[in-house]
Short mmCIF file of C-alpha atoms in Angstrom, two decimals:
data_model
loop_
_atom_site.label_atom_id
_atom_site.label_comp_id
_atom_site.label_asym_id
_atom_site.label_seq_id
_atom_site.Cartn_x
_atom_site.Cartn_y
_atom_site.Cartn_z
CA UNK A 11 -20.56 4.15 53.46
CA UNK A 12 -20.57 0.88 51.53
CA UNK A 13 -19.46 0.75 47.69
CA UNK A 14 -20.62 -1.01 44.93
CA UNK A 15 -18.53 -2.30 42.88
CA UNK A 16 -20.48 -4.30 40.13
CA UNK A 17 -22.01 -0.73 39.02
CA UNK A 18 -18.46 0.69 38.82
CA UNK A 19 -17.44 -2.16 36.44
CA UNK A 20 -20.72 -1.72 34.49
CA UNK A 21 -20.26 1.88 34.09
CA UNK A 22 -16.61 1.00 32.87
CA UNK A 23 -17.41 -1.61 30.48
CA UNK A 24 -19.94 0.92 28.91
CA UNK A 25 -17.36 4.08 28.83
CA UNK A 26 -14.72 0.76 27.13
CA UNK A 27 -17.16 0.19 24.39
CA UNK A 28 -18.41 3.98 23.70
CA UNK A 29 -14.26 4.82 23.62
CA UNK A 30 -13.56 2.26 21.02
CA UNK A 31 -16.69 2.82 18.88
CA UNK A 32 -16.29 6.53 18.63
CA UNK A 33 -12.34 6.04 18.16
CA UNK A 34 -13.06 4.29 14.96
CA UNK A 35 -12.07 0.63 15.83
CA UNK A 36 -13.78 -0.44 12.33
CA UNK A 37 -12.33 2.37 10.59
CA UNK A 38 -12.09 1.87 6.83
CA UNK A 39 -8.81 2.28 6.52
CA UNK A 40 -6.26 5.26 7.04
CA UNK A 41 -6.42 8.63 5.97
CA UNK A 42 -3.65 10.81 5.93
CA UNK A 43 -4.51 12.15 9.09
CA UNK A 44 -4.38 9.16 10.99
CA UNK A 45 -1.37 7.19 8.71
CA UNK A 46 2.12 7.23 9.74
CA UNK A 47 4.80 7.75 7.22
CA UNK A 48 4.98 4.59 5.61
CA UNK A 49 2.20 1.59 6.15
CA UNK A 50 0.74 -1.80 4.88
CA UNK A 51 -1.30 -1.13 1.57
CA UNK A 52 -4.29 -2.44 2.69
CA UNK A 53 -6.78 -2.20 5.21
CA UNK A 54 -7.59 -6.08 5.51
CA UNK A 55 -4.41 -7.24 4.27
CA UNK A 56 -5.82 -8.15 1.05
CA UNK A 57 -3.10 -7.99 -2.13
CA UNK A 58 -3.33 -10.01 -4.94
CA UNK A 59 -0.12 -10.39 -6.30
CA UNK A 60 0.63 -11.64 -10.07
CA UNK A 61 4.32 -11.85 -10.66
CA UNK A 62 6.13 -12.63 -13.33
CA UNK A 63 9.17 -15.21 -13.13
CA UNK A 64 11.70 -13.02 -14.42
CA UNK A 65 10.37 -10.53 -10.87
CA UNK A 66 10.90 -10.45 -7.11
CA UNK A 67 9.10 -7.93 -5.27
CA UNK A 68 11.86 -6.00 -3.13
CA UNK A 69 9.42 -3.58 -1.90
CA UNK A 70 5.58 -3.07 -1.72
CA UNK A 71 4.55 0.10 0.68
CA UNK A 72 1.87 3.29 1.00
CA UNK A 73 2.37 6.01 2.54
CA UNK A 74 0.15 9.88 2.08
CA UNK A 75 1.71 12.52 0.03
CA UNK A 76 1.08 16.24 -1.12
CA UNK A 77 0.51 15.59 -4.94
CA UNK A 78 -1.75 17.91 -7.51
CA UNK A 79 -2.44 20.23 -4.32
CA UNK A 80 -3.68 17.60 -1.90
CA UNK A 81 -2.81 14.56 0.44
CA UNK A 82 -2.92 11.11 -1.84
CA UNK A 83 -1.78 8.28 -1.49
CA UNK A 84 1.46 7.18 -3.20
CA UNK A 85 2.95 3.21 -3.70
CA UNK A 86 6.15 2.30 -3.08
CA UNK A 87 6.97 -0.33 -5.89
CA UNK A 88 10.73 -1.93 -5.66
CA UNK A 89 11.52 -5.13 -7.79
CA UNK A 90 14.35 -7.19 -8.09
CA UNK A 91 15.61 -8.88 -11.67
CA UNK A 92 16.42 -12.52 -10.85
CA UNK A 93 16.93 -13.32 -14.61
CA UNK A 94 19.73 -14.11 -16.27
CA UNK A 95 19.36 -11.45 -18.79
CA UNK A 96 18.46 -7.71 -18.31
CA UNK A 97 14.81 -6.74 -18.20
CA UNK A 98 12.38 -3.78 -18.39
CA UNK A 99 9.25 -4.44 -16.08
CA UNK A 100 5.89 -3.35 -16.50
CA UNK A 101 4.21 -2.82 -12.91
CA UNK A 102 -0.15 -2.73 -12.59
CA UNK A 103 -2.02 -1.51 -9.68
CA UNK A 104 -5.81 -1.71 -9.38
CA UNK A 105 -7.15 -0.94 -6.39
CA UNK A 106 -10.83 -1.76 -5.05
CA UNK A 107 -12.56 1.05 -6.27
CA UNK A 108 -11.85 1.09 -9.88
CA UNK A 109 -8.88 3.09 -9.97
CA UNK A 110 -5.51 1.70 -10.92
CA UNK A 111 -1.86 3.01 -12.01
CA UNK A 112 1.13 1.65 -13.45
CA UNK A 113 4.29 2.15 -15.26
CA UNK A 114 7.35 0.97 -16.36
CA UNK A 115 10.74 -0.05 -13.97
CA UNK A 116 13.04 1.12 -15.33
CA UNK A 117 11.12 4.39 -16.68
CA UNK A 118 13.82 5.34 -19.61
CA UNK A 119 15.84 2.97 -20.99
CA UNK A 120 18.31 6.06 -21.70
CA UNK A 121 20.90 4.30 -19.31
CA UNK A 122 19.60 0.45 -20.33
CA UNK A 123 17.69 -2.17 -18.92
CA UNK A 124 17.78 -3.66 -15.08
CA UNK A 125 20.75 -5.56 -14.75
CA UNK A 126 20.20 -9.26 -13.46
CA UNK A 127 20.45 -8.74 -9.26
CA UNK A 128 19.76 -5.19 -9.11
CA UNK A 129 16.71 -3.62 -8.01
CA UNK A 130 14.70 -0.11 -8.96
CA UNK A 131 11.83 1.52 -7.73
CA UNK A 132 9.25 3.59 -8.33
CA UNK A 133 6.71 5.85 -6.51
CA UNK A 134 3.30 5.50 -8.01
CA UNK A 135 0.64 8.37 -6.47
CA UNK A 136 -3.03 7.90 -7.16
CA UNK A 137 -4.68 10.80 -7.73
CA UNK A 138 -7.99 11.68 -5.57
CA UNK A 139 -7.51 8.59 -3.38
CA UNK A 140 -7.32 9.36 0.20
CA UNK A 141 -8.20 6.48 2.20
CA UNK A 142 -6.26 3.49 2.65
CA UNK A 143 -8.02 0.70 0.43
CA UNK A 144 -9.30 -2.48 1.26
CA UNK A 145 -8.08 -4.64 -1.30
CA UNK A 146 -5.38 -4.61 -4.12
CA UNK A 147 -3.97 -6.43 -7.19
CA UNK A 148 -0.29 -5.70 -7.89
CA UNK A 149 0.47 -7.16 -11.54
CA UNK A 150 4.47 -7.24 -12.52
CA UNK A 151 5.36 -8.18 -16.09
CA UNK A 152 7.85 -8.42 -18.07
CA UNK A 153 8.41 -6.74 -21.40
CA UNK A 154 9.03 -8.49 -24.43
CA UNK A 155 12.73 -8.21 -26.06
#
């Protein structure tokens, strides 16, 4: 009985493609299905970053959270005073599809501003987003005095 072994490898290379087309190779991005705990922001690796002087970004991650009832996705903002002087930050997040969120690091100023070398953070979630997106523009500010 004689084998042929350019069929086999056809019929391999086929099942190859098929597995990685129906696997979602070209997947839009992560859902919280599919994400693990903590991941990249984007998809394609696209952030825009605008930071201000006063700013260093400690920290900059996703990850998929129960919030209002559902799974959404939440960032992970950390930043890092390398002033001189203390400062309140303002922190911007638009994402591709229109939506965006934001607040202030420190959130109260009850216990006073960041300290020069010390870093806070802040979990921002974004309601009704539950994909990973493709592209993202982080803005960090400082407040005026």
């Amino acid at each position: 009985m004689k084998q042929n072994n350019g069929t086999w490898m056809w019929i391999l290379m086929v099942a190859a493609v098929a597995a990685l087309v129906f696997t979602g190779c070209a997947s839009k991005g992560l859902t919280p299905e599919t994400a693990p705990e903590v991941f990249p922001c984007v998809a394609g690796g696209e952030v825009e970053k605008d930071i201000s002087l006063e700013a260093e970004l400690a920290d900059f991650s996703c990850g998929f959270k129960k919030w209002g009832g559902a799974d959404t996705l939440h960032f992970k903002v950390a930043v890092k005073n390398v002033s001189q002087k203390p400062q309140r930050f303002r922190v911007n997040i638009f994402l591709d599809d229109g939506k965006a969120v934001g607040g202030l690091i420190p959130r109260k100023t009850k216990k006073g501003l960041l300290k020069p070398g010390e870093t806070a953070s802040f979990v921002y979630p974004v309601g009704g987003v539950t994909t990973q997106p493709m592209s993202v523009i982080l803005r960090i500010s400082t407040l005026g005095q």
